[in-house]
Amino acid sequence: MSKFFTSSIGQKFFMSITGLFLMVFLKVHLILNSLLLFGDGELFNQAANFMSSNPIMKVVEPILALGFIVHIFYASFITLKNQMARPQKYKVANKTKASWASKNMYILGGLILIFLVIHLANFFWKVKFGTVAAISYDGGQTELHDVYGLVAGLFKGWWWYDALYIAGAIFLFLHLTHGFWSAFQTIGWDNDKWIGRLKVIAYIYAVIIAGGFAFIPLFFLIKYVV
Amino acid sequence: MKIKLNIWKQANAKAKGKFEKYELDGVDAEMSFIEMLDYLNEKLIKEGKEPVAFEHDCHEAICGCCSLYINGHPHGPGSETATCQVHMRSFKDGATITVEPWRAKSFPVLKDLMVDRNAFDKIMTAGGFVSIDAGQAPDANANLVGKIDADKAFEAAACIGCGACVAACKNSSATLFVAAKVSQLALLPQGKVEAKRRALNMVAKMDELGFGSCTNTGACEAECPKGIGIDFIAKLNREYLCASFSEAE
Ligand code: SF4
Ligand code: FES
């Protein structure tokens, strides 16, 4: 068992389970975000404030961070090791058919990481360390962070943020088209029948997640600007 | 037909090596790729030049030694074909063909297009066998094997150990090869007994020898001359994970 952590399949196993965990998180994140599309923001603000003040989140947040860290750590380690396995490259670049995303997962992951840092600075940081305006829906009895105002302000005021968030969704889409089925393959939950099915499910999942996230900036643009 | 060749020449394992250009006239479209190289070598010998070293033996895609990386494809153009099954009719008259050896840290070049694939033998020695007292051939019905398992095991057993999977993989991973060998034996009653130990030891050996790890690109399956599918890699992962999580060894 001790060898498991250093073996190629063991390392990939950790990539997979953290990947699967992050994919569940994305789903939850998108469901909460979809509240942005309804009403004038009260619903979303209630949900966002519930999430940020909930004691359960104090436990979930570090686990989520750990999920990202383990995923990124193993990705870097495995990529580096894999690069060393072919010290002399081919003169004619490999022409074998394989999906572009599958061959560029680390680059896509890096782009998503850059996006993530900007995204955290845009929202998470401001909510966490309180530079968000307050809003009250019950005549001043309870004050909530106006996260809706923060999101709407960003997306209607700065078009390059809209472009950036759509680009982030595209990188995520590509990463997920390979990552989703690949995670199942690595944990051994795959065979000649399921491989095709999982690839289809991967595309559906990637379209829903990336399409959903890309729709939000578009929604604000259409709602306020156009 | 007339072709231009761009072939990797390297005097020995330590030498630096470089590409050498050859022009070859009078190539018959019906020649196999190997015959074309023989034809080139005859010409070179007549001219008093060094022939090109390359490996070949069976000429019927069962020995796995004709390992050439041709124009960006292990085993050249066409699917499910070994280099010895590639014919010159797959190339255009006047074409430039670049021929390289397998490139992987674990497959060092010995000379020109020949690489040392001993690493595969070492992986096999680590567990690719069944330790039984062979004795007399058993009765045909003594060990019952279901049709589905028998077919799958046979499919996996088709692996000829050529190393094209390693050559095609961007990570130089030998996972498809190991997956085929582990699956073939794990599916059969004789091999099941040692399945856990085999999976653990063969994977450990593969890692130790410096092959990369599988990132599921599927390039191996696309180039494998025997059509070994990556579903066997999922099986290997299953075997390995189960073995790691249970009290083997
Ligand atoms: S799995 Fe296919 S490509 Fe790899 S060694 Fe076996 S026959 Fe060759
Ligand atoms: S020469 Fe034996 S497989 Fe090609």
Coordinates of C-alpha atoms and ligand atoms in Angstrom, one line a residue:
Chain A
M1 CA 0.0 0.0 0.0
S2 CA 2.9 2.4 0.7
K3 CA 4.0 2.1 -2.9
F4 CA 0.6 3.1 -4.0
F5 CA 1.2 6.8 -3.4
T6 CA 4.3 6.8 -5.6
S7 CA 3.2 4.4 -8.3
S8 CA 2.0 5.8 -11.6
I9 CA -1.5 4.4 -11.2
G10 CA -1.7 5.5 -7.6
Q11 CA -0.9 9.1 -8.5
K12 CA -3.4 9.0 -11.3
F13 CA -6.0 7.7 -8.8
F14 CA -5.6 10.8 -6.7
M15 CA -5.9 12.9 -9.9
S16 CA -9.1 11.2 -10.6
I17 CA -10.8 11.3 -7.2
T18 CA -9.9 15.0 -6.8
G19 CA -11.1 15.6 -10.3
L20 CA -14.4 13.9 -9.6
F21 CA -14.8 15.9 -6.4
L22 CA -14.1 19.2 -8.2
M23 CA -16.6 18.2 -10.8
V24 CA -19.3 17.8 -8.1
F25 CA -18.3 21.2 -6.7
L26 CA -18.7 22.8 -10.2
K27 CA -22.2 21.4 -10.4
V28 CA -23.2 22.8 -7.0
H29 CA -21.5 26.1 -7.9
L30 CA -23.5 26.4 -11.1
I31 CA -26.8 25.5 -9.5
L32 CA -26.2 28.4 -7.0
N33 CA -25.1 30.7 -9.7
S34 CA -28.3 30.0 -11.7
L35 CA -30.1 31.9 -9.0
L36 CA -28.5 35.0 -10.5
L37 CA -30.9 34.7 -13.4
F38 CA -34.1 35.0 -11.4
G39 CA -35.6 38.2 -10.0
D40 CA -33.7 41.3 -8.9
G41 CA -31.0 39.5 -6.9
E42 CA -32.7 38.8 -3.5
L43 CA -32.8 35.1 -4.1
F44 CA -29.1 35.0 -5.0
N45 CA -28.1 37.2 -2.2
Q46 CA -29.9 35.1 0.3
A47 CA -28.2 31.9 -1.0
A48 CA -24.8 33.5 -1.2
N49 CA -25.0 34.9 2.3
F50 CA -26.3 31.5 3.6
M51 CA -23.3 29.8 2.0
S52 CA -20.7 32.2 3.3
S53 CA -22.0 32.3 6.8
N54 CA -22.8 28.6 7.1
P55 CA -20.6 26.7 9.6
I56 CA -20.6 23.7 7.4
M57 CA -18.8 25.8 4.8
K58 CA -15.9 26.3 7.2
V59 CA -15.3 22.6 6.9
V60 CA -16.0 22.3 3.2
E61 CA -13.9 25.3 2.2
P62 CA -10.5 23.8 3.3
I63 CA -11.5 20.4 1.8
L64 CA -12.2 22.1 -1.5
A65 CA -8.9 24.0 -1.4
L66 CA -7.2 20.7 -0.6
G67 CA -8.9 19.1 -3.6
F68 CA -7.5 21.8 -5.9
I69 CA -4.0 21.6 -4.3
V70 CA -3.8 17.8 -4.6
H71 CA -5.1 17.9 -8.2
I72 CA -2.6 20.6 -9.2
F73 CA 0.3 19.0 -7.3
Y74 CA -0.1 15.6 -8.9
A75 CA -0.7 17.1 -12.3
S76 CA 2.6 19.0 -12.1
F77 CA 4.5 16.0 -10.8
I78 CA 3.1 13.6 -13.3
T79 CA 3.6 16.0 -16.2
L80 CA 7.2 16.6 -15.3
K81 CA 7.9 12.9 -15.0
N82 CA 6.2 12.1 -18.3
Q83 CA 8.3 14.8 -20.0
M84 CA 11.4 13.1 -18.8
A85 CA 10.3 9.7 -20.3
R86 CA 11.2 10.9 -23.8
P87 CA 14.5 12.9 -23.6
Q88 CA 15.0 12.9 -27.4
K89 CA 11.9 14.1 -29.3
Y90 CA 10.8 12.9 -32.8
K91 CA 11.8 14.9 -35.8
V92 CA 8.4 14.4 -37.4
A93 CA 5.8 15.3 -34.7
N94 CA 3.5 12.5 -33.8
K95 CA 0.5 12.4 -36.1
T96 CA -1.5 9.8 -34.1
K97 CA -5.2 10.6 -33.8
A98 CA -6.0 11.7 -30.2
S99 CA -8.1 14.6 -29.0
W100 CA -6.4 17.9 -28.6
A101 CA -7.7 18.4 -25.1
S102 CA -6.4 15.0 -24.0
K103 CA -2.9 16.0 -25.1
N104 CA -3.0 19.4 -23.5
M105 CA -4.7 18.9 -20.1
Y106 CA -1.8 20.5 -18.2
I107 CA -1.9 23.7 -20.3
L108 CA -5.7 23.8 -20.1
G109 CA -5.4 23.3 -16.3
G110 CA -2.8 26.1 -16.1
L111 CA -5.2 28.5 -18.0
I112 CA -8.0 27.5 -15.7
L113 CA -5.8 28.2 -12.7
I114 CA -5.0 31.7 -13.9
F115 CA -8.7 32.2 -14.4
L116 CA -9.4 30.9 -10.9
V117 CA -7.0 33.3 -9.3
I118 CA -8.7 36.3 -11.0
H119 CA -12.1 34.8 -10.2
L120 CA -11.3 34.5 -6.5
A121 CA -9.9 38.1 -6.4
N122 CA -13.1 39.3 -8.1
F123 CA -15.6 37.7 -5.8
F124 CA -14.4 35.3 -3.1
W125 CA -11.8 37.6 -1.6
K126 CA -14.2 40.6 -1.5
V127 CA -17.0 38.6 0.2
K128 CA -14.6 36.9 2.6
F129 CA -12.7 40.1 3.6
G130 CA -15.7 42.3 3.5
T131 CA -15.5 45.1 1.0
V132 CA -19.0 44.3 -0.3
A133 CA -21.8 46.8 0.0
A134 CA -24.6 45.9 2.4
I135 CA -28.2 45.5 1.4
S136 CA -31.3 44.8 3.4
Y137 CA -34.6 43.3 2.2
D138 CA -36.5 43.6 5.5
G139 CA -36.2 47.3 6.2
G140 CA -32.8 47.2 7.9
Q141 CA -33.3 44.4 10.4
T142 CA -30.8 42.0 8.7
E143 CA -28.0 43.2 6.5
L144 CA -26.7 41.0 3.7
H145 CA -23.7 41.3 1.5
D146 CA -24.9 42.6 -1.9
V147 CA -23.0 39.9 -3.9
Y148 CA -25.6 40.2 -6.7
G149 CA -24.6 43.9 -7.0
L150 CA -20.9 42.9 -7.1
V151 CA -21.5 40.3 -9.9
A152 CA -23.8 42.5 -11.9
G153 CA -21.5 45.5 -11.5
L154 CA -18.5 43.5 -12.8
F155 CA -20.3 42.0 -15.8
K156 CA -22.1 45.1 -17.0
G157 CA -19.3 47.5 -16.4
W158 CA -16.2 45.8 -17.8
W159 CA -16.7 44.0 -21.1
W160 CA -13.3 42.3 -20.9
Y161 CA -14.4 40.6 -17.7
D162 CA -17.3 39.1 -19.7
A163 CA -14.8 38.0 -22.4
L164 CA -12.5 36.6 -19.7
Y165 CA -15.2 34.6 -18.0
I166 CA -16.4 33.2 -21.3
A167 CA -12.8 32.3 -22.2
G168 CA -12.5 30.6 -18.7
A169 CA -15.7 28.6 -19.5
I170 CA -14.2 27.5 -22.8
F171 CA -11.0 26.2 -21.2
L172 CA -13.1 24.5 -18.6
F173 CA -15.2 22.9 -21.4
L174 CA -12.1 21.4 -23.1
H175 CA -10.6 20.3 -19.8
L176 CA -13.9 18.5 -18.8
T177 CA -14.4 16.8 -22.2
H178 CA -11.3 14.7 -21.4
G179 CA -11.3 14.9 -17.6
F180 CA -14.7 13.5 -17.0
W181 CA -14.5 10.2 -18.8
S182 CA -10.7 9.9 -18.1
A183 CA -11.4 10.0 -14.3
F184 CA -13.7 7.0 -14.6
Q185 CA -11.2 5.2 -16.8
T186 CA -8.4 5.7 -14.2
I187 CA -10.5 4.4 -11.3
G188 CA -11.2 1.3 -13.5
W189 CA -14.9 2.1 -14.0
D190 CA -14.8 1.6 -17.7
N191 CA -14.9 -1.2 -20.3
D192 CA -15.4 -1.5 -24.1
K193 CA -19.2 -0.7 -23.7
W194 CA -18.9 2.2 -21.3
I195 CA -16.1 4.0 -22.9
G196 CA -18.3 5.4 -25.6
R197 CA -21.1 6.1 -23.2
L198 CA -18.8 7.9 -20.8
K199 CA -17.4 10.1 -23.6
V200 CA -20.9 11.1 -24.5
I201 CA -21.8 11.9 -20.9
A202 CA -18.6 13.8 -20.6
Y203 CA -19.6 16.1 -23.5
I204 CA -23.1 16.6 -22.1
Y205 CA -21.6 17.4 -18.7
A206 CA -19.0 19.8 -20.2
V207 CA -21.6 21.6 -22.3
I208 CA -24.0 22.1 -19.3
I209 CA -21.2 23.3 -17.0
A210 CA -19.3 25.5 -19.4
G211 CA -22.4 26.7 -21.2
G212 CA -24.0 27.5 -17.9
F213 CA -21.0 29.5 -16.6
A214 CA -20.6 31.3 -19.9
F215 CA -24.3 32.2 -20.0
I216 CA -24.1 34.3 -16.8
P217 CA -21.9 37.2 -18.1
L218 CA -23.9 37.1 -21.4
F219 CA -27.1 37.3 -19.3
F220 CA -25.9 40.5 -17.6
L221 CA -24.7 42.0 -20.8
I222 CA -28.1 41.4 -22.4
K223 CA -30.0 42.5 -19.3
Y224 CA -28.2 45.8 -18.6
V225 CA -26.2 46.9 -21.6
V226 CA -27.9 45.9 -24.8
Chain B
M1 CA 8.6 4.5 -58.2
K2 CA 11.1 6.9 -56.8
I3 CA 11.3 8.0 -53.2
K4 CA 13.4 10.2 -50.9
L5 CA 14.3 8.7 -47.6
N6 CA 15.3 10.6 -44.5
I7 CA 16.7 8.0 -42.1
W8 CA 18.1 8.2 -38.5
K9 CA 21.7 7.0 -38.5
Q10 CA 23.5 6.4 -35.2
A11 CA 26.7 4.3 -35.0
N12 CA 26.1 2.9 -31.5
A13 CA 24.2 3.5 -28.3
K14 CA 26.7 6.3 -27.2
A15 CA 27.1 8.0 -30.6
K16 CA 25.2 11.2 -31.3
G17 CA 23.4 10.2 -34.5
K18 CA 21.8 12.3 -37.3
F19 CA 19.5 12.1 -40.2
E20 CA 20.9 10.8 -43.5
K21 CA 19.2 11.4 -46.8
Y22 CA 18.9 8.8 -49.5
E23 CA 17.3 8.8 -52.9
L24 CA 16.0 5.5 -54.1
D25 CA 14.9 4.7 -57.6
G26 CA 13.1 1.6 -59.0
V27 CA 11.1 0.9 -55.9
D28 CA 8.2 -1.4 -56.7
A29 CA 4.8 -0.4 -55.3
E30 CA 4.2 -3.9 -54.2
M31 CA 7.3 -4.1 -52.1
S32 CA 6.8 -4.2 -48.4
F33 CA 8.4 -1.5 -46.4
I34 CA 11.0 -4.0 -45.1
E35 CA 11.8 -5.2 -48.7
M36 CA 12.3 -1.6 -49.7
L37 CA 14.8 -1.1 -46.9
D38 CA 16.5 -4.4 -48.0
Y39 CA 16.6 -3.0 -51.5
L40 CA 18.2 0.2 -50.2
N41 CA 20.8 -1.7 -48.2
E42 CA 21.8 -3.8 -51.2
K43 CA 22.3 -0.6 -53.1
L44 CA 24.3 0.9 -50.2
I45 CA 26.5 -2.2 -49.9
K46 CA 27.2 -2.2 -53.6
E47 CA 28.3 1.4 -53.4
G48 CA 30.5 0.4 -50.4
K49 CA 28.5 2.4 -47.9
E50 CA 27.2 1.5 -44.5
P51 CA 23.8 -0.2 -44.7
V52 CA 20.9 0.9 -42.4
A53 CA 20.5 -1.2 -39.3
F54 CA 16.9 -2.1 -38.6
E55 CA 15.1 -5.0 -36.9
H56 CA 12.8 -7.5 -38.7
D57 CA 12.0 -11.2 -38.4
C58 CA 8.7 -12.8 -39.0
H59 CA 7.3 -10.5 -41.8
E60 CA 3.7 -11.4 -40.7
A61 CA 3.1 -9.2 -37.7
I62 CA 3.7 -11.8 -35.0
C63 CA 7.2 -11.1 -33.7
G64 CA 6.9 -7.4 -33.0
C65 CA 10.4 -6.5 -33.9
C66 CA 9.9 -4.4 -37.0
S67 CA 9.5 -1.2 -35.0
L68 CA 9.8 1.9 -37.2
Y69 CA 8.4 5.4 -36.7
I70 CA 7.5 6.4 -40.2
N71 CA 6.3 9.9 -41.1
G72 CA 5.0 10.5 -37.6
H73 CA 3.3 7.2 -37.1
P74 CA 4.6 4.1 -35.3
H75 CA 4.4 1.3 -37.8
G76 CA 3.7 3.8 -40.6
P77 CA 0.4 4.5 -42.3
G78 CA -2.7 2.4 -42.0
S79 CA -4.4 1.0 -38.9
E80 CA -3.7 -2.3 -37.2
T81 CA -0.7 -3.0 -39.3
A82 CA 2.9 -3.6 -38.3
T83 CA 5.8 -2.1 -40.3
C84 CA 6.2 -5.4 -42.1
Q85 CA 2.6 -5.2 -43.4
V86 CA 3.0 -1.7 -44.8
H87 CA 3.5 -1.7 -48.6
M88 CA 5.1 1.0 -50.8
R89 CA 1.8 1.5 -52.6
S90 CA 0.7 3.5 -49.4
F91 CA 3.2 6.2 -50.5
K92 CA 3.1 8.6 -53.4
D93 CA 5.7 8.4 -56.1
G94 CA 8.4 11.0 -55.3
A95 CA 7.3 11.1 -51.6
T96 CA 9.8 11.9 -48.8
I97 CA 9.7 9.3 -46.1
T98 CA 11.2 10.0 -42.7
V99 CA 12.1 7.0 -40.7
E100 CA 13.0 7.2 -37.0
P101 CA 13.6 4.7 -34.2
W102 CA 11.2 4.5 -31.2
R103 CA 12.0 7.4 -29.0
A104 CA 11.7 6.7 -25.2
K105 CA 14.2 6.8 -22.3
S106 CA 13.4 3.2 -21.6
F107 CA 14.1 2.1 -25.2
P108 CA 17.6 3.4 -25.9
V109 CA 18.8 3.3 -29.5
L110 CA 21.4 0.6 -30.1
K111 CA 22.2 1.4 -33.7
D112 CA 20.4 3.4 -36.4
L113 CA 16.7 2.3 -36.3
M114 CA 17.2 -0.5 -33.7
V115 CA 16.2 0.1 -30.1
D116 CA 16.8 -2.0 -27.0
R117 CA 13.3 -3.2 -25.9
N118 CA 14.7 -5.3 -23.1
A119 CA 12.6 -3.2 -20.7
F120 CA 9.6 -5.1 -21.9
D121 CA 11.3 -8.4 -21.1
K122 CA 12.1 -7.1 -17.6
I123 CA 8.4 -6.2 -17.1
M124 CA 7.4 -9.7 -18.2
T125 CA 9.9 -11.2 -15.8
A126 CA 8.4 -9.2 -13.0
G127 CA 5.1 -11.1 -13.3
G128 CA 3.9 -11.8 -16.8
F129 CA 3.8 -15.6 -16.3
V130 CA 1.9 -18.3 -14.4
S131 CA 3.8 -20.3 -11.8
I132 CA 2.3 -23.7 -12.2
D133 CA 3.9 -27.1 -12.5
A134 CA 3.1 -27.6 -16.2
G135 CA 3.2 -31.4 -16.3
Q136 CA 0.9 -33.1 -18.8
A137 CA -1.5 -31.2 -21.0
P138 CA -4.7 -31.1 -18.9
D139 CA -8.0 -32.4 -20.1
A140 CA -9.7 -29.8 -22.3
N141 CA -12.7 -29.5 -20.0
A142 CA -10.9 -29.5 -16.7
N143 CA -10.7 -25.7 -16.5
L144 CA -14.0 -24.1 -17.6
V145 CA -13.6 -20.7 -19.1
G146 CA -16.6 -18.7 -20.2
K147 CA -16.8 -17.6 -23.8
I148 CA -16.7 -13.9 -23.1
D149 CA -13.6 -14.2 -20.9
A150 CA -11.9 -16.5 -23.3
D151 CA -12.5 -14.1 -26.2
K152 CA -11.3 -11.1 -24.1
A153 CA -8.2 -13.0 -23.0
F154 CA -7.5 -14.0 -26.6
E155 CA -7.8 -10.4 -27.7
A156 CA -5.3 -9.3 -25.1
A157 CA -3.0 -12.1 -25.9
A158 CA -2.7 -10.7 -29.4
C159 CA -0.2 -8.2 -28.1
I160 CA 3.2 -8.8 -29.8
G161 CA 5.2 -6.6 -27.5
C162 CA 6.3 -4.3 -30.3
G163 CA 6.3 -1.1 -28.3
A164 CA 4.3 1.0 -30.7
C165 CA 2.1 2.0 -27.8
V166 CA 5.2 3.5 -26.0
A167 CA 6.4 5.1 -29.3
A168 CA 3.0 6.7 -29.9
C169 CA 2.3 7.9 -26.4
K170 CA 3.3 11.5 -25.6
N171 CA 4.3 10.2 -22.2
S172 CA 6.2 7.2 -23.5
S173 CA 3.9 5.1 -21.3
A174 CA 4.0 1.3 -21.5
T175 CA 0.5 1.0 -19.9
L176 CA -1.2 -0.5 -22.9
F177 CA 1.4 -3.3 -23.1
V178 CA 1.2 -4.0 -19.3
A179 CA -2.6 -3.8 -19.5
A180 CA -2.7 -6.4 -22.2
K181 CA -0.4 -8.8 -20.4
V182 CA -2.0 -8.4 -17.0
S183 CA -5.6 -8.7 -18.4
Q184 CA -4.8 -11.7 -20.5
L185 CA -3.7 -13.7 -17.5
A186 CA -6.1 -12.3 -15.0
L187 CA -9.1 -13.4 -17.2
L188 CA -8.1 -17.0 -17.1
P189 CA -8.4 -19.4 -14.2
Q190 CA -4.7 -20.4 -14.3
G191 CA -3.7 -16.7 -14.1
K192 CA -6.2 -15.5 -11.6
V193 CA -4.3 -17.1 -8.6
E194 CA -1.4 -14.7 -9.0
A195 CA -3.4 -11.8 -10.5
K196 CA -2.8 -9.4 -7.6
R197 CA 0.8 -9.9 -7.2
R198 CA 1.3 -9.8 -11.0
A199 CA -0.5 -6.4 -11.3
L200 CA 1.5 -4.9 -8.5
N201 CA 4.9 -6.2 -9.6
M202 CA 4.5 -5.4 -13.3
V203 CA 3.3 -1.9 -12.7
A204 CA 6.1 -1.3 -10.2
K205 CA 8.6 -2.6 -12.8
M206 CA 7.2 -0.4 -15.5
D207 CA 7.5 2.7 -13.2
E208 CA 11.0 1.7 -12.2
L209 CA 12.2 1.4 -15.8
G210 CA 11.3 5.1 -16.5
F211 CA 8.2 4.8 -18.7
G212 CA 5.7 7.7 -18.3
S213 CA 2.3 7.3 -16.9
C214 CA -1.0 7.0 -18.8
T215 CA -3.0 10.1 -19.4
N216 CA -5.7 8.4 -21.4
T217 CA -5.0 10.1 -24.7
G218 CA -5.8 6.9 -26.6
A219 CA -2.8 7.3 -29.0
C220 CA -1.6 3.8 -28.1
E221 CA -4.8 2.1 -29.2
A222 CA -4.8 4.1 -32.4
E223 CA -1.4 2.8 -33.4
C224 CA -1.4 -0.7 -31.9
P225 CA -0.9 -3.1 -34.8
K226 CA -3.0 -5.6 -32.9
G227 CA -5.9 -3.3 -32.1
I228 CA -5.5 -3.7 -28.3
G229 CA -8.1 -1.3 -26.8
I230 CA -7.7 1.0 -23.9
D231 CA -10.5 -0.8 -22.1
F232 CA -7.7 -3.1 -21.1
I233 CA -6.1 -0.1 -19.3
A234 CA -9.3 0.3 -17.3
K235 CA -9.0 -3.3 -16.4
L236 CA -5.4 -3.0 -15.4
N237 CA -6.3 0.0 -13.2
R238 CA -9.1 -2.1 -11.6
E239 CA -6.8 -5.0 -11.0
Y240 CA -4.1 -2.7 -9.6
L241 CA -6.4 -0.7 -7.3
C242 CA -8.0 -3.8 -6.0
A243 CA -4.7 -5.4 -5.3
S244 CA -3.4 -2.3 -3.6
F245 CA -6.4 -1.9 -1.4
S246 CA -6.6 -5.5 -0.4
E247 CA -4.0 -7.4 1.7
A248 CA -1.8 -8.6 -1.1
E249 CA 1.8 -9.4 -0.3
Ligands
SF4_1 S1 -0.2 -3.3 -26.9 FE1 -0.1 -3.1 -29.1 S2 1.4 -1.5 -29.5 FE2 1.7 -2.1 -27.4 S3 3.3 -3.7 -27.5 FE3 1.3 -4.8 -27.6 S4 1.0 -5.0 -29.8 FE4 2.5 -3.4 -29.6
FES2 S1 8.7 -8.5 -38.7 FE1 7.7 -9.6 -37.2 S2 6.1 -8.2 -36.7 FE2 7.0 -7.2 -38.4

